[in-house]
Tab-separated table of C-alpha atoms in Angstrom:
chain	number	residue	atom	x	y	z
A	1	MET	CA	68.832	18.863	51.277
A	2	ASN	CA	70.097	22.430	50.988
A	3	ALA	CA	72.606	23.863	48.562
A	4	ALA	CA	75.365	24.146	51.164
A	5	LYS	CA	75.189	20.413	51.890
A	6	ARG	CA	75.282	19.540	48.200
A	7	GLN	CA	78.284	21.775	47.700
A	8	ALA	CA	80.082	20.162	50.637
A	9	ILE	CA	79.295	16.623	49.416
A	10	PHE	CA	80.825	17.215	46.007
A	11	GLU	CA	83.802	19.072	47.432
A	12	ARG	CA	84.634	16.000	49.516
A	13	LEU	CA	84.088	13.605	46.620
A	14	ARG	CA	86.362	15.740	44.461
A	15	GLN	CA	89.014	15.913	47.151
A	16	GLN	CA	89.028	12.119	47.432
A	17	ASN	CA	89.072	11.551	43.651
A	18	PRO	CA	90.018	14.667	41.646
A	19	HIS	CA	89.875	13.003	38.211
A	20	PRO	CA	87.214	10.283	38.212
A	21	THR	CA	86.400	8.243	35.135
A	22	THR	CA	84.519	5.147	34.089
A	23	GLU	CA	85.800	1.716	35.072
A	24	LEU	CA	85.040	0.468	31.573
A	25	GLU	CA	88.206	0.035	29.528
A	26	TYR	CA	88.329	1.886	26.205
A	27	THR	CA	90.648	3.946	24.009
A	28	THR	CA	88.228	5.508	21.501
A	29	PRO	CA	84.649	6.857	21.591
A	30	PHE	CA	83.583	3.817	19.572
A	31	GLU	CA	85.127	1.372	22.052
A	32	LEU	CA	83.372	3.245	24.871
A	33	LEU	CA	80.021	3.130	23.061
A	34	ILE	CA	80.242	-0.630	22.551
A	35	ALA	CA	81.383	-1.201	26.133
A	36	VAL	CA	78.472	0.819	27.501
A	37	LEU	CA	76.056	-1.049	25.218
A	38	LEU	CA	77.365	-4.333	26.601
A	39	SER	CA	77.237	-3.127	30.205
A	40	ALA	CA	73.443	-2.991	30.517
A	41	GLN	CA	72.468	-5.322	33.383
A	42	ALA	CA	76.091	-6.489	33.570
A	43	THR	CA	79.130	-5.512	35.594
A	44	ASP	CA	81.972	-3.412	34.245
A	45	VAL	CA	84.313	-6.243	35.255
A	46	SER	CA	82.505	-8.735	33.019
A	47	VAL	CA	82.434	-6.281	30.116
A	48	ASN	CA	86.139	-5.538	30.438
A	49	LYS	CA	86.942	-9.250	30.353
A	50	ALA	CA	85.023	-9.561	27.084
A	51	THR	CA	86.380	-6.445	25.401
A	52	ARG	CA	89.965	-7.389	26.286
A	53	LEU	CA	89.444	-10.335	23.961
A	54	LEU	CA	87.311	-8.539	21.381
A	55	TYR	CA	89.088	-5.224	20.830
A	56	PRO	CA	92.499	-6.626	19.814
A	57	VAL	CA	90.627	-8.460	17.036
A	58	ALA	CA	87.946	-5.928	16.160
A	59	ASN	CA	87.588	-2.390	17.521
A	60	THR	CA	86.080	-0.415	14.636
A	61	PRO	CA	82.564	-0.446	13.161
A	62	GLU	CA	83.891	-2.154	10.007
A	63	LYS	CA	85.753	-4.910	11.835
A	64	ILE	CA	83.002	-5.718	14.325
A	65	HIS	CA	80.318	-5.593	11.627
A	66	ALA	CA	82.406	-8.028	9.577
A	67	LEU	CA	82.226	-10.526	12.449
A	68	GLY	CA	78.450	-10.651	12.211
A	69	VAL	CA	76.210	-11.706	15.077
A	70	ASP	CA	77.478	-15.288	15.084
A	71	GLY	CA	81.086	-14.150	15.019
A	72	LEU	CA	80.598	-11.630	17.814
A	73	ILE	CA	78.751	-13.910	20.240
A	74	PRO	CA	81.790	-16.017	21.270
A	75	TYR	CA	83.489	-12.860	22.543
A	76	ILE	CA	80.537	-11.617	24.610
A	77	GLN	CA	78.652	-14.779	25.596
A	78	THR	CA	79.782	-14.457	29.233
A	79	ILE	CA	77.752	-11.228	29.477
A	80	GLY	CA	74.038	-11.230	30.249
A	81	LEU	CA	71.602	-10.808	27.338
A	82	PHE	CA	74.476	-11.450	24.938
A	83	ARG	CA	72.303	-12.505	21.970
A	84	THR	CA	70.253	-9.314	22.007
A	85	LYS	CA	73.347	-7.228	22.604
A	86	ALA	CA	75.161	-8.895	19.702
A	87	LYS	CA	72.317	-7.965	17.334
A	88	ASN	CA	72.265	-4.386	18.642
A	89	VAL	CA	76.039	-3.995	18.323
A	90	ILE	CA	76.116	-5.282	14.738
A	91	GLU	CA	73.219	-3.055	13.710
A	92	THR	CA	74.825	-0.085	15.487
A	93	CYS	CA	78.011	-0.672	13.506
A	94	ARG	CA	76.017	-0.773	10.272
A	95	ILE	CA	74.307	2.546	11.068
A	96	LEU	CA	77.576	4.200	12.077
A	97	MET	CA	79.126	3.169	8.771
A	98	ALA	CA	76.102	4.113	6.672
A	99	GLU	CA	75.058	7.362	8.341
A	100	HIS	CA	77.985	8.700	10.382
A	101	ARG	CA	81.139	7.854	8.409
A	102	SER	CA	82.007	5.281	11.103
A	103	GLU	CA	82.233	8.017	13.742
A	104	VAL	CA	80.284	8.063	16.995
A	105	PRO	CA	77.862	11.011	16.844
A	106	ARG	CA	78.021	13.651	19.552
A	107	GLN	CA	74.329	14.568	19.396
A	108	ARG	CA	71.892	12.963	21.815
A	109	GLU	CA	69.234	12.346	19.174
A	110	ALA	CA	71.674	10.528	16.897
A	111	LEU	CA	73.031	8.427	19.758
A	112	GLU	CA	69.574	7.455	20.994
A	113	ALA	CA	68.638	6.395	17.451
A	114	LEU	CA	71.203	3.591	17.682
A	115	PRO	CA	69.875	0.127	18.676
A	116	GLY	CA	70.127	-0.495	22.401
A	117	VAL	CA	71.169	3.070	23.171
A	118	GLY	CA	68.836	4.763	25.608
A	119	ARG	CA	69.165	8.049	27.449
A	120	LYS	CA	71.534	6.623	30.063
A	121	THR	CA	73.964	5.203	27.491
A	122	ALA	CA	73.833	8.423	25.485
A	123	ASN	CA	74.613	10.426	28.621
A	124	VAL	CA	77.619	8.241	29.428
A	125	VAL	CA	79.058	8.597	25.922
A	126	MET	CA	78.406	12.341	25.771
A	127	ASN	CA	80.002	12.865	29.172
A	128	THR	CA	82.945	10.478	29.071
A	129	ALA	CA	83.896	10.574	25.402
A	130	PHE	CA	82.999	14.155	24.538
A	131	GLY	CA	83.168	16.066	27.831
A	132	GLU	CA	79.523	17.113	28.010
A	133	PRO	CA	78.189	17.876	31.539
A	134	THR	CA	75.545	15.161	31.446
A	135	ILE	CA	74.563	12.876	34.326
A	136	ALA	CA	73.617	9.290	33.495
A	137	VAL	CA	71.381	7.855	36.208
A	138	ASP	CA	71.969	4.140	36.720
A	139	THR	CA	70.852	2.014	39.679
A	140	HIS	CA	73.776	3.247	41.812
A	141	ILE	CA	73.114	6.933	41.191
A	142	PHE	CA	69.367	6.455	41.641
A	143	ARG	CA	69.965	4.784	45.022
A	144	VAL	CA	72.528	7.326	46.253
A	145	SER	CA	70.420	10.294	45.144
A	146	ASN	CA	67.363	9.010	46.978
A	147	ARG	CA	69.045	7.600	50.071
A	148	THR	CA	71.189	10.637	50.814
A	149	GLY	CA	68.486	13.151	49.943
A	150	LEU	CA	70.736	14.672	47.280
A	151	ALA	CA	68.117	14.465	44.524
A	152	PRO	CA	65.183	12.229	45.487
A	153	GLY	CA	62.818	11.072	42.788
A	154	LYS	CA	60.441	8.214	41.923
A	155	ASN	CA	62.162	7.351	38.646
A	156	VAL	CA	65.484	7.888	36.873
A	157	ASP	CA	64.175	10.746	34.736
A	158	ILE	CA	63.104	12.774	37.772
A	159	VAL	CA	66.398	12.068	39.538
A	160	GLU	CA	68.346	13.152	36.452
A	161	GLN	CA	66.342	16.369	36.180
A	162	LYS	CA	66.933	17.171	39.850
A	163	LEU	CA	70.650	16.398	39.653
A	164	MET	CA	71.039	18.636	36.619
A	165	LYS	CA	69.242	21.363	38.556
A	166	PHE	CA	70.883	20.943	41.958
A	167	VAL	CA	74.479	19.843	41.269
A	168	PRO	CA	76.688	22.956	41.230
A	169	ALA	CA	78.038	23.716	37.757
A	170	GLU	CA	81.679	23.130	38.735
A	171	PHE	CA	80.900	19.499	39.594
A	172	LYS	CA	78.538	18.501	36.766
A	173	GLN	CA	81.212	17.088	34.483
A	174	ASP	CA	82.376	14.553	37.079
A	175	ALA	CA	79.259	14.094	39.250
A	176	HIS	CA	78.156	11.001	37.310
A	177	HIS	CA	81.403	9.161	38.054
A	178	TRP	CA	81.631	10.208	41.693
A	179	LEU	CA	78.083	9.075	42.441
A	180	ILE	CA	78.468	5.744	40.628
A	181	LEU	CA	81.671	4.922	42.500
A	182	HIS	CA	80.132	5.991	45.802
A	183	GLY	CA	77.141	3.734	45.186
A	184	ARG	CA	79.276	0.854	43.961
A	185	TYR	CA	81.725	0.754	46.855
A	186	THR	CA	80.287	2.659	49.848
A	187	CYS	CA	76.571	3.381	49.592
A	188	ILE	CA	75.845	-0.186	48.504
A	189	ALA	CA	72.334	-1.571	48.160
A	190	ARG	CA	71.758	-3.857	51.131
A	191	LYS	CA	73.973	-2.532	53.901
A	192	PRO	CA	75.556	0.805	53.089
A	193	LYS	CA	78.970	1.263	54.668
A	194	CYS	CA	77.931	4.356	56.600
A	195	TRP	CA	80.736	3.889	59.125
A	196	ASN	CA	83.248	4.307	56.324
A	197	CYS	CA	81.482	7.088	54.411
A	198	MET	CA	83.165	10.437	53.925
A	199	ILE	CA	79.817	12.228	53.577
A	200	ALA	CA	77.918	10.442	56.354
A	201	ASP	CA	77.487	13.639	58.382
A	202	LEU	CA	75.974	15.401	55.359
A	203	CYS	CA	73.767	12.500	54.275
A	204	GLU	CA	70.103	12.617	55.326
A	205	PHE	CA	69.620	8.828	55.455
A	206	LYS	CA	68.276	8.153	58.952
A	207	GLN	CA	68.909	4.424	59.372
A	208	LYS	CA	72.692	4.667	59.190
A	209	THR	CA	74.451	1.289	59.262
A	210	PRO	CA	76.579	0.942	62.431
A	211	LEU	CA	80.073	-0.485	62.603
A	212	PRO	CA	79.952	-4.246	61.857
A	213	ASP	CA	81.331	-5.122	65.309
A	214	SER	CA	78.538	-3.253	67.024
A	215	VAL	CA	75.664	-4.695	65.006
């Protein structure tokens, strides 16, 4: 895919959604960090349902840490891998209190040192909470990048490197959100909605899905 196509793709995505953001509900960097931690292999919808119950009760490192693992589990037990996530969240709260004055660090190395925080989670927090032009590659972005030809790669690290290289600078801040939403609602896994895609003519996917009535 050439630079002109990439430019046109992001211009259209921006025109459709000028101010994209995460679908996770949060009001502080800490709430975002915990929500992203909980969202691994889970839907944003399921995480939001849990945090709507949790955050009115506990939404700071001190308050969540005071719950302990056993106290936290009832709030998040509808989310996949909730036992492991509960341990990671409690330990993360302890580290934030002990090493970061209960503030979420802005540095990648410090974020990735937190339990359960990998590169993707760190990228989301850096981008969404602190305005850094990072691109977190999840399953949606990986699929869209490969299928469209935008930034093909065999693994998420290669795709991230290519996106950081190829996405024009003016779009880097919001590219992560645009691509996630596109993959979540249009360029879906099994049968992409090519007939309803605003970038279909720019996309290099050859087996475009026809209109449902003409299948």
